[in-house]
Short mmCIF file of C-alpha atoms and ligand atoms in Angstrom, two decimals:
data_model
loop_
_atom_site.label_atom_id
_atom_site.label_comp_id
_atom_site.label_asym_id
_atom_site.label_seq_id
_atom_site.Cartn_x
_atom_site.Cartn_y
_atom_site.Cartn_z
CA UNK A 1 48.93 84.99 135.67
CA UNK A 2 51.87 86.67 136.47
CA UNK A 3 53.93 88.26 133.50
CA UNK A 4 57.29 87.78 132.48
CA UNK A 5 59.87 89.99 134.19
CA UNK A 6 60.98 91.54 130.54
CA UNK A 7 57.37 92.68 130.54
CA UNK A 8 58.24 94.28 134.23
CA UNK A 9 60.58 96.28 133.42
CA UNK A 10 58.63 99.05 131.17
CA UNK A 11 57.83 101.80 133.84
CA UNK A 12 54.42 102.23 134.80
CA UNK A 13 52.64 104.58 132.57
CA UNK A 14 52.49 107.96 133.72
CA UNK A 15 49.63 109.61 132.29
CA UNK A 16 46.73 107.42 133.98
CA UNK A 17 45.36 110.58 135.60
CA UNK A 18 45.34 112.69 132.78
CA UNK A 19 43.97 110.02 130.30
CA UNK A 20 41.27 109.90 133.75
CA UNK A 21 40.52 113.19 133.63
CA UNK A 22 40.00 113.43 129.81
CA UNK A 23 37.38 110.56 130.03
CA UNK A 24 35.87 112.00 132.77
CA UNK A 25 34.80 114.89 130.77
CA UNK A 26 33.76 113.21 127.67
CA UNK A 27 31.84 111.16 129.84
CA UNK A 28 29.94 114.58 131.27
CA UNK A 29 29.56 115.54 127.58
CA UNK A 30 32.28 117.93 126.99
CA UNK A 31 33.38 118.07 123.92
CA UNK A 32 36.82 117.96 124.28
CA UNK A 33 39.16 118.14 121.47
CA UNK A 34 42.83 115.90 121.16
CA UNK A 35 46.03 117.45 119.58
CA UNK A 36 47.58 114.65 121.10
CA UNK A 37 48.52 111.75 118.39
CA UNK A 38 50.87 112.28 115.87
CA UNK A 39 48.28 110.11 113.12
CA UNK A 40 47.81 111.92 109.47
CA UNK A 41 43.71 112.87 109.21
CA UNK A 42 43.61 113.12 105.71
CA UNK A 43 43.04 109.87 103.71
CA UNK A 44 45.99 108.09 101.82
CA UNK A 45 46.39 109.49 98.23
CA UNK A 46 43.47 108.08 95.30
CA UNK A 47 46.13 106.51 93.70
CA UNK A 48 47.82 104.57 96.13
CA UNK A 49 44.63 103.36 97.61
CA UNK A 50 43.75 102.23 93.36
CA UNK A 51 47.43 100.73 93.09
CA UNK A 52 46.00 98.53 96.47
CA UNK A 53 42.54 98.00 95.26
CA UNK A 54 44.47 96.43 91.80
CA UNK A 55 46.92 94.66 93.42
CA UNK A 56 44.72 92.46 96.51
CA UNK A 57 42.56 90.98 93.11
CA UNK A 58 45.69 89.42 92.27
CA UNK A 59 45.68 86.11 93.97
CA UNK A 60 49.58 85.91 93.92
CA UNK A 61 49.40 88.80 96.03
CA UNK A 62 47.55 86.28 98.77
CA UNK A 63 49.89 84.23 99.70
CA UNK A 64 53.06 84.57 102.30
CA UNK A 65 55.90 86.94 100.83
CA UNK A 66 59.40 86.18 101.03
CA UNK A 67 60.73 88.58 104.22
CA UNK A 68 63.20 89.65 101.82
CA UNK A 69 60.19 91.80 99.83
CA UNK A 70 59.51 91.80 96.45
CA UNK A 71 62.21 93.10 94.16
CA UNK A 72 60.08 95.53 92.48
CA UNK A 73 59.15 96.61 96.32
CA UNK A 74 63.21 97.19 97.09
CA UNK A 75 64.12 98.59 93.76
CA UNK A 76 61.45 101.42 94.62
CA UNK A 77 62.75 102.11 97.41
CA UNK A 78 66.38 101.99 96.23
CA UNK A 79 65.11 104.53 93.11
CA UNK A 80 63.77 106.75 96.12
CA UNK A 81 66.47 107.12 97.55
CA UNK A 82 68.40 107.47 94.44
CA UNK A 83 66.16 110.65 93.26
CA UNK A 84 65.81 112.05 97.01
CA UNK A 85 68.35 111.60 98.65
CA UNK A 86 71.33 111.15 96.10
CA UNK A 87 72.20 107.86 97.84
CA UNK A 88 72.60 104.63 95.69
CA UNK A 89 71.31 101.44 97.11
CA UNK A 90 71.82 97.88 96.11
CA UNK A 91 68.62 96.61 96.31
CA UNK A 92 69.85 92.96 96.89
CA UNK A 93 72.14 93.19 100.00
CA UNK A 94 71.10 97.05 101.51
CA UNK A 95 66.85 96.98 101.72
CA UNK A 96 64.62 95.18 103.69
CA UNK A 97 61.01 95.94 103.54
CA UNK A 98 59.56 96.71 107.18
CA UNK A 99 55.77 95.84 108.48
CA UNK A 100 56.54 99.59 110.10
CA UNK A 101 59.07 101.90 111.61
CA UNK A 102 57.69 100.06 114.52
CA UNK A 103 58.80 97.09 113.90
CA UNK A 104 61.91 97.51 112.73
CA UNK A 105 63.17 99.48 115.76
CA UNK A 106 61.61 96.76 118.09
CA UNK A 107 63.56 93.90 116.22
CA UNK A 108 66.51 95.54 116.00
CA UNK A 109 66.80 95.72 119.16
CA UNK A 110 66.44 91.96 119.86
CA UNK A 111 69.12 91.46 116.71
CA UNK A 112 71.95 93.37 118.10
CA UNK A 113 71.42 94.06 122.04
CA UNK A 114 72.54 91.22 124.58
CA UNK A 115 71.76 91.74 128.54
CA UNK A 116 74.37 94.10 130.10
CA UNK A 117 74.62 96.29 126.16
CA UNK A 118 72.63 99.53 126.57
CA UNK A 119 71.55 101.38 123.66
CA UNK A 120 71.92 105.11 123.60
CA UNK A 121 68.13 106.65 123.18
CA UNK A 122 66.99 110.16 121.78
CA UNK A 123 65.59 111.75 124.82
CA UNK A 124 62.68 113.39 124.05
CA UNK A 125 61.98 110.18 121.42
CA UNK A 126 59.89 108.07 120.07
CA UNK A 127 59.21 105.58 123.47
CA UNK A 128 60.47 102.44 121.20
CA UNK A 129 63.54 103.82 121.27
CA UNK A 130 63.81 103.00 125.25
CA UNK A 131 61.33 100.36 125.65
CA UNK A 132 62.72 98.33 122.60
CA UNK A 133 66.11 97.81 124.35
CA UNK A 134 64.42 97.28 127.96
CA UNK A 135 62.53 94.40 126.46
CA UNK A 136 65.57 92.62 124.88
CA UNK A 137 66.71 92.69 128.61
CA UNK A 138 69.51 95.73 127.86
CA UNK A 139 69.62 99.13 129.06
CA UNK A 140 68.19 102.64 127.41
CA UNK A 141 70.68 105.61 128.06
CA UNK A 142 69.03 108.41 127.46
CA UNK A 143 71.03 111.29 125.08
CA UNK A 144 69.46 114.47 126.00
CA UNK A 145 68.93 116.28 123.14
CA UNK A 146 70.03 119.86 124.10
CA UNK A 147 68.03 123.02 122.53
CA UNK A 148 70.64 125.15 122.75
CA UNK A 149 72.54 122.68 120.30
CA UNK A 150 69.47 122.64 118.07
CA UNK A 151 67.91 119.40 119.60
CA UNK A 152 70.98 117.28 119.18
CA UNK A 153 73.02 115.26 121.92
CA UNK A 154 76.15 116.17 122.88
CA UNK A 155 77.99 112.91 122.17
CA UNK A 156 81.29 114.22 123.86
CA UNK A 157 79.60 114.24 127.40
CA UNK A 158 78.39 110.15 126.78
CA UNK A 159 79.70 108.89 130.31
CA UNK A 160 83.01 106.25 129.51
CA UNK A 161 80.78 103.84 131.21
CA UNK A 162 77.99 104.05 128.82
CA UNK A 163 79.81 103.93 125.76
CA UNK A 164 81.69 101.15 126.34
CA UNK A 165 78.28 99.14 126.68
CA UNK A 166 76.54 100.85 123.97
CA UNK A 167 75.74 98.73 120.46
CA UNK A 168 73.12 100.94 119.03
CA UNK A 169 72.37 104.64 119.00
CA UNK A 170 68.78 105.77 117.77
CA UNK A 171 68.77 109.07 116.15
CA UNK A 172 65.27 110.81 114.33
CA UNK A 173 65.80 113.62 111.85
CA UNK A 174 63.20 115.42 111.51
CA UNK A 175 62.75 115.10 115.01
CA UNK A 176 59.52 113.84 116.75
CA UNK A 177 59.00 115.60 119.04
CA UNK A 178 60.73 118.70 118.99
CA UNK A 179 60.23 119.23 115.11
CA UNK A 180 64.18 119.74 114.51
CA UNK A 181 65.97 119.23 111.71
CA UNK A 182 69.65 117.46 111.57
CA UNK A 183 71.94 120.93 111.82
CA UNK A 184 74.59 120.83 109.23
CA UNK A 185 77.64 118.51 110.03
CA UNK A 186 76.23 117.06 112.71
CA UNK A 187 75.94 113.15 110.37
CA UNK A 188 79.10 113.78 109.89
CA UNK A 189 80.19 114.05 113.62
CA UNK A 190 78.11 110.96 113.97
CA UNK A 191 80.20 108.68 111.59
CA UNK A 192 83.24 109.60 113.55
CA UNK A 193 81.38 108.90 116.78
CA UNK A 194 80.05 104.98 115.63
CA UNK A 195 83.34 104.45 114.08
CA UNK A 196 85.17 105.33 116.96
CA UNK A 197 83.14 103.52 119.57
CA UNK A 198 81.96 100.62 116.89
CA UNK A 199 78.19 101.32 117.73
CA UNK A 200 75.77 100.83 114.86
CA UNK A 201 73.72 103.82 114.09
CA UNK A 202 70.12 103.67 113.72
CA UNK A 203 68.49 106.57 112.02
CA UNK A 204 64.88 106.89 111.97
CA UNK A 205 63.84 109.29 108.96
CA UNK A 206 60.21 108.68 109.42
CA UNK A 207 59.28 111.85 108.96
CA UNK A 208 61.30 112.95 105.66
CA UNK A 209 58.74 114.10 103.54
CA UNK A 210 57.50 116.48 106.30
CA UNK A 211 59.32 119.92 106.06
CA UNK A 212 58.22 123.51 105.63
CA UNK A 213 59.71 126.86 104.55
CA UNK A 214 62.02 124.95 101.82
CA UNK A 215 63.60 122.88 103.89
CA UNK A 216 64.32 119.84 102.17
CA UNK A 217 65.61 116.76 104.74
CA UNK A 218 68.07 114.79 104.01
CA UNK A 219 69.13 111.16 104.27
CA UNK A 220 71.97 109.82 106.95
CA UNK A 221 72.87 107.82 104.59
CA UNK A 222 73.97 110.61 102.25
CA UNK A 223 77.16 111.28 104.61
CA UNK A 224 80.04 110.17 103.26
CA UNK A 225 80.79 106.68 105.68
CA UNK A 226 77.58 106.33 106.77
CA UNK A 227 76.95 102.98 105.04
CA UNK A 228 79.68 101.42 106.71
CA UNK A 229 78.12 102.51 110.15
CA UNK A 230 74.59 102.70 110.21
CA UNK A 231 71.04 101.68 109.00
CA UNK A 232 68.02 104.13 108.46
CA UNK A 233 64.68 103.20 109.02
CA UNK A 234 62.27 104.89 106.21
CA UNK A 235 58.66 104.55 106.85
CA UNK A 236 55.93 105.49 104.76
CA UNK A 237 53.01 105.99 106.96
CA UNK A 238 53.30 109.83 107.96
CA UNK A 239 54.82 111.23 104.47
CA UNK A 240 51.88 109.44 102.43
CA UNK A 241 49.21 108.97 105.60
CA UNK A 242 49.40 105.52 105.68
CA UNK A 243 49.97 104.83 108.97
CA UNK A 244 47.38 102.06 108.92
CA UNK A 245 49.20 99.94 106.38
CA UNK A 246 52.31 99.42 107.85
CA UNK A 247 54.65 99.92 105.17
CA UNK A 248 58.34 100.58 105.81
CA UNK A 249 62.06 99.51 105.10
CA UNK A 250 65.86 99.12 106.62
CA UNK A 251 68.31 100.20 104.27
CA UNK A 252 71.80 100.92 104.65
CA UNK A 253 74.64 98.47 105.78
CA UNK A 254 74.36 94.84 104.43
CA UNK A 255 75.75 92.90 107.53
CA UNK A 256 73.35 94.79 109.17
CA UNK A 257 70.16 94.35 106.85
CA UNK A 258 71.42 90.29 107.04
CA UNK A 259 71.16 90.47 110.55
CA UNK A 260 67.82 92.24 110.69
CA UNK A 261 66.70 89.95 108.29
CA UNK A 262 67.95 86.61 110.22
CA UNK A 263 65.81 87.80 113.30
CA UNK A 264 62.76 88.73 110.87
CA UNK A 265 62.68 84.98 109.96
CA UNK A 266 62.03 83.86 113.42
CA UNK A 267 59.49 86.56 114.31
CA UNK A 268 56.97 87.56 111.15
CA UNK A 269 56.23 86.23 108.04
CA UNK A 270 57.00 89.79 105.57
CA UNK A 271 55.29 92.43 104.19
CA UNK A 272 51.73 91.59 102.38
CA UNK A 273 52.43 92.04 98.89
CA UNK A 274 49.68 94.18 98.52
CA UNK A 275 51.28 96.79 100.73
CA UNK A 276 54.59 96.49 98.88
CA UNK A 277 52.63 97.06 95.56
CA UNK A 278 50.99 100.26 96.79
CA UNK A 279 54.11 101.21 98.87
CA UNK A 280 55.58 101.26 94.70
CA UNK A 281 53.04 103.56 93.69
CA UNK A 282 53.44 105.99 96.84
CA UNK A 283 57.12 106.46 96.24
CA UNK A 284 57.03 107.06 92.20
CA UNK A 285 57.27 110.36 91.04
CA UNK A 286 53.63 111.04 90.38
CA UNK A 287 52.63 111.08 94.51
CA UNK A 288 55.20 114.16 94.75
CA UNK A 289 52.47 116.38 94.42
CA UNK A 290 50.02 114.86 96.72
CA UNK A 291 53.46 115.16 99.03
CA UNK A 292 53.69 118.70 98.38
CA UNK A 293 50.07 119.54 99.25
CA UNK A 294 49.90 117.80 102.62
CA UNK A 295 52.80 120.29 103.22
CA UNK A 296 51.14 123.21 102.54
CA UNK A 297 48.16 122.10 104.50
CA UNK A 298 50.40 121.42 107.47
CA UNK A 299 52.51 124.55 107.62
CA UNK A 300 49.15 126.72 107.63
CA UNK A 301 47.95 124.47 110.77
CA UNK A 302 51.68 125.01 111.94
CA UNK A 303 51.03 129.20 111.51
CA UNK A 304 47.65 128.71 113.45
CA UNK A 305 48.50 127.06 115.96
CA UNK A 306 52.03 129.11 116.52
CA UNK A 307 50.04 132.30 116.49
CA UNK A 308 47.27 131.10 119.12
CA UNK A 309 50.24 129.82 121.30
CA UNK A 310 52.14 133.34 120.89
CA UNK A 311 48.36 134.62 122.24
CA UNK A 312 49.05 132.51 124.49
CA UNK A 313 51.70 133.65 126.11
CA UNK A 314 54.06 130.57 125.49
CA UNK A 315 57.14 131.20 123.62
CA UNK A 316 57.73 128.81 120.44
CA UNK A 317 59.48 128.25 118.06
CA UNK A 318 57.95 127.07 114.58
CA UNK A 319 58.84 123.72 113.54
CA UNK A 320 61.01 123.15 110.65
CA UNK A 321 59.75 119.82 109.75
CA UNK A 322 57.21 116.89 111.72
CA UNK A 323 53.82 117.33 111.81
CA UNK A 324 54.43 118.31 115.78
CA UNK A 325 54.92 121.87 117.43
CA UNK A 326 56.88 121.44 120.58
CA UNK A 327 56.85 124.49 122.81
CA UNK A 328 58.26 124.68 126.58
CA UNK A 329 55.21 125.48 129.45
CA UNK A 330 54.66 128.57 130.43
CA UNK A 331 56.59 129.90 133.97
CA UNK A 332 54.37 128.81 137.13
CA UNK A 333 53.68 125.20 136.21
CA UNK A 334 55.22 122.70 138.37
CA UNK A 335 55.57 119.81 135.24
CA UNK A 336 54.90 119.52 131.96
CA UNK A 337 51.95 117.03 133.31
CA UNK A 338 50.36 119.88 135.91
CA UNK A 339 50.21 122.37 132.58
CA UNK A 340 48.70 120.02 130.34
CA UNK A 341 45.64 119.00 132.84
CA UNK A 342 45.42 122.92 133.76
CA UNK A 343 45.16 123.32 129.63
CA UNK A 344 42.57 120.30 129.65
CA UNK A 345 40.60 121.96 132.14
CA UNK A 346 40.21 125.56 131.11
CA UNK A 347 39.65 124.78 127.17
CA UNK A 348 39.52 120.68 126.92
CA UNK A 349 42.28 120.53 124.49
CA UNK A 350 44.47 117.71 124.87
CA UNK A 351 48.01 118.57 124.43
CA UNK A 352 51.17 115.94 125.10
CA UNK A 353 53.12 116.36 127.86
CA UNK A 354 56.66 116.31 127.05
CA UNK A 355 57.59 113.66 129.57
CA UNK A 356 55.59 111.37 127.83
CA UNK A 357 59.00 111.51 125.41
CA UNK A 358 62.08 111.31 128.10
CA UNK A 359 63.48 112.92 131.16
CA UNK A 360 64.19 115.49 128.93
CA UNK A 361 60.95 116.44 127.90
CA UNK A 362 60.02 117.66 131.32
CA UNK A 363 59.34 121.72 131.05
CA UNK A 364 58.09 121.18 127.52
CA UNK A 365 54.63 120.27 125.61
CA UNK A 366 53.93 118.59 122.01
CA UNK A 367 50.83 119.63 119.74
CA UNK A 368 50.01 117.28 116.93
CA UNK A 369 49.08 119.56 113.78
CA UNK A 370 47.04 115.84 112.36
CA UNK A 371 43.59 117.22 114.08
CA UNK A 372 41.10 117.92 110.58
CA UNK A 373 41.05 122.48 110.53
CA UNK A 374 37.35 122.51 111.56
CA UNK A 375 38.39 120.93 115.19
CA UNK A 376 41.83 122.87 114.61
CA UNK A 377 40.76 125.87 114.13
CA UNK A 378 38.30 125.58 116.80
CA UNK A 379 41.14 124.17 119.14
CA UNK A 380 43.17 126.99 118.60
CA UNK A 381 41.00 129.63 118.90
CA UNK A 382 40.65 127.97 122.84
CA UNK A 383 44.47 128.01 123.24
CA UNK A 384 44.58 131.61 122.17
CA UNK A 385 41.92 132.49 125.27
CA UNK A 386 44.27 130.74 127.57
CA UNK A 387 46.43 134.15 128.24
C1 LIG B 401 59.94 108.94 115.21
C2 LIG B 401 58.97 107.87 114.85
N1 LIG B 401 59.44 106.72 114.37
C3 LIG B 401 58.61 105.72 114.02
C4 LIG B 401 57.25 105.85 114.16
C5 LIG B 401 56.36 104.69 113.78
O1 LIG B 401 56.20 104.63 112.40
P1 LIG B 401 55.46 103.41 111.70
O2 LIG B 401 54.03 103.78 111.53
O3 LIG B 401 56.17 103.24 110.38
O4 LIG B 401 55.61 102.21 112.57
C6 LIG B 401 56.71 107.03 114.67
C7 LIG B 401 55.26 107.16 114.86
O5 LIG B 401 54.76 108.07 115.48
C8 LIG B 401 57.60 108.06 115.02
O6 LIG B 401 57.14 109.21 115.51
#
């Protein structure tokens, strides 16, 4: 059974011998301990789980939704954004509910990309970002994004070539993996930038609700233009750990949405209305607080696991917002890959190697703060003896 040559053209995966060694030493008993996936521990909220439990005994609820989402679904989300972000949505023409982040960036990439387009990728990113437009048969270009600019790209050195092919660029702010937040004015460079090339802008601001030291992240959307250039893809499964129930939207520019949307019809059949119903009761002001503690709880595993790093001997640099800690490998380490199995074998803890995000995660490492603080605290006091 041979598969298709779209299939072909994702690059073998390059952490067989790692993911090897890891089940080689569970397999001997070792009780090895993963910081590796960036997937919430703590349950979702009581009451979005009781708006759920409510909402599947109602037999309306059962049936296939429209793809469009309910309207009480896409006025939440258009209230969200009105009381977080300051940005007003029309919940008619500029929403459409997602069954994920996922999912959306996947599509999107089959509703705008055309063999011979290439889509300009964060690099270090989320892998979807690359592997989305390889699948619609276009081309990733990976935009480094440069520490020394505060993890952005630098869209002024985009080769000629590249931009003239480019129809989509996916940006992530807060940044997974490197924990970055969008430095000021840099939205605003990127409306000039889509407007002058005519390349839609995808954000992805999965991880909004994540932020420590009263840091507060904002919407793309809230830059003055941005509507007429771009999309943003808000997901709910990290800010309210509900990564399990795939509940997410597209808002932004209505052509855009439409498209989205026209594609949608073709591929999936919506949103379980369930989901939306809980996805209401997640974003209303009353899960704020429940918001606000899985903050707290993450910027004291941030501390820990910043301080046993410093131990360490490897220089970081807290996060300002993600639930990830991205730190570059110590001197003496040929790749990113060759520290992470020496880290495996002297304390199995499984940390990420930053290729596993781009070309331009090479040098660098990502630790998931998501591991429960028993194992945490036991993983970090391993990291600490590393030095
Ligand atoms: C940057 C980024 N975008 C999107 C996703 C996927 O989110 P969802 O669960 O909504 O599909 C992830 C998951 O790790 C992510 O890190």
């Amino acid at each position: 059974m041979k598969p298709s040559e779209r299939l072909s053209r994702i690059p073998p995966y390059l952490f067989a011998e790692l993911e090897r060694k890891i089940a080689a030493k569970q397999a001997a008993g070792v009780d090895v301990i993963s910081l590796g996936i960036g997937d919430p521990d703590r349950p979702t909220p009581a009451l979005i789980v009781e708006a759920m439990r409510e909402a599947v005994t109602e037999p309306e609820t059962h049936r296939y939704p429209s793809n469009r989402g309910r309207s009480d679904f896409r006025d939440a989300i258009g209230d969200f954004y009105a009381r977080r972000f300051d940005v007003q949505l029309d919940p008619a023409s500029e929403v459409m509910p997602a069954i994920g982040a996922k999912e959306a960036i996947f599509n999107l990439n089959l509703a705008f990309l055309d063999p011979g387009d290439a889509a300009l990728a964060s690099d270090p990113g989320y892998p979807v970002y690359s592997a989305g437009p390889l699948l619609a048969g276009a081309d990733p270009v990976p935009l480094a994004l440069l520490p020394e600019l505060g993890f952005v790209p630098d869209l002024d050195a985009i080769a000629p070539a590249d931009l003239k092919r480019a129809k989509l660029i996916y940006l992530n702010y807060p940044n997974n993996p490197t924990g970055a937040l969008a430095p000021e004015g840099f939205f605003e460079r990127v409306v000039a930038f889509a407007r002058e090339h005519e390349i839609l802008v995808v954000h992805d601001l999965s991880y909004s609700e994540i932020a420590y030291d009263g840091h507060r992240p904002g919407s793309f959307l809230a830059t003055p233009g941005a509507k007429e250039v771009g999309i943003e893809v808000f997901s709910l499964s990290k800010g309210y750990n509900m990564t399990g129930w795939r509940c997410a939207a597209v808002v932004g520019n209505s052509e855009a949405i439409e498209t989205y949307w026209r594609l949608k019809t073709n591929i999936d059949s919506g949103l379980f209305e369930a989901v939306q119903l809980a996805g209401i009761a997640a974003l209303s002001p009353e899960a704020d607080a429940e918001v606000a503690s899985m903050n707290e709880l993450y910027r004291i595993r941030r501390d820990l696991v910043c301080d046993a790093l410093a131990k360490a001997g490897v220089h970081v640099t807290p996060p300002k917002g993600t639930i990830y800690v991205w730190a570059p490998i110590p001197a003496g380490f040929e790749s990113s890959v060759a520290y992470c199995e020496h880290v495996l074998e002297r304390t199995a803890v499984v940390i990420s190697p930053g290729s596993a995000y781009g070309p331009s995660g090479e040098g660098w490492f990502r630790i998931s703060l998501t591991t429960p603080d028993d194992r945490l605290a036991e993983a970090v006091a391993r990291l600490a003896s590393l030095a």
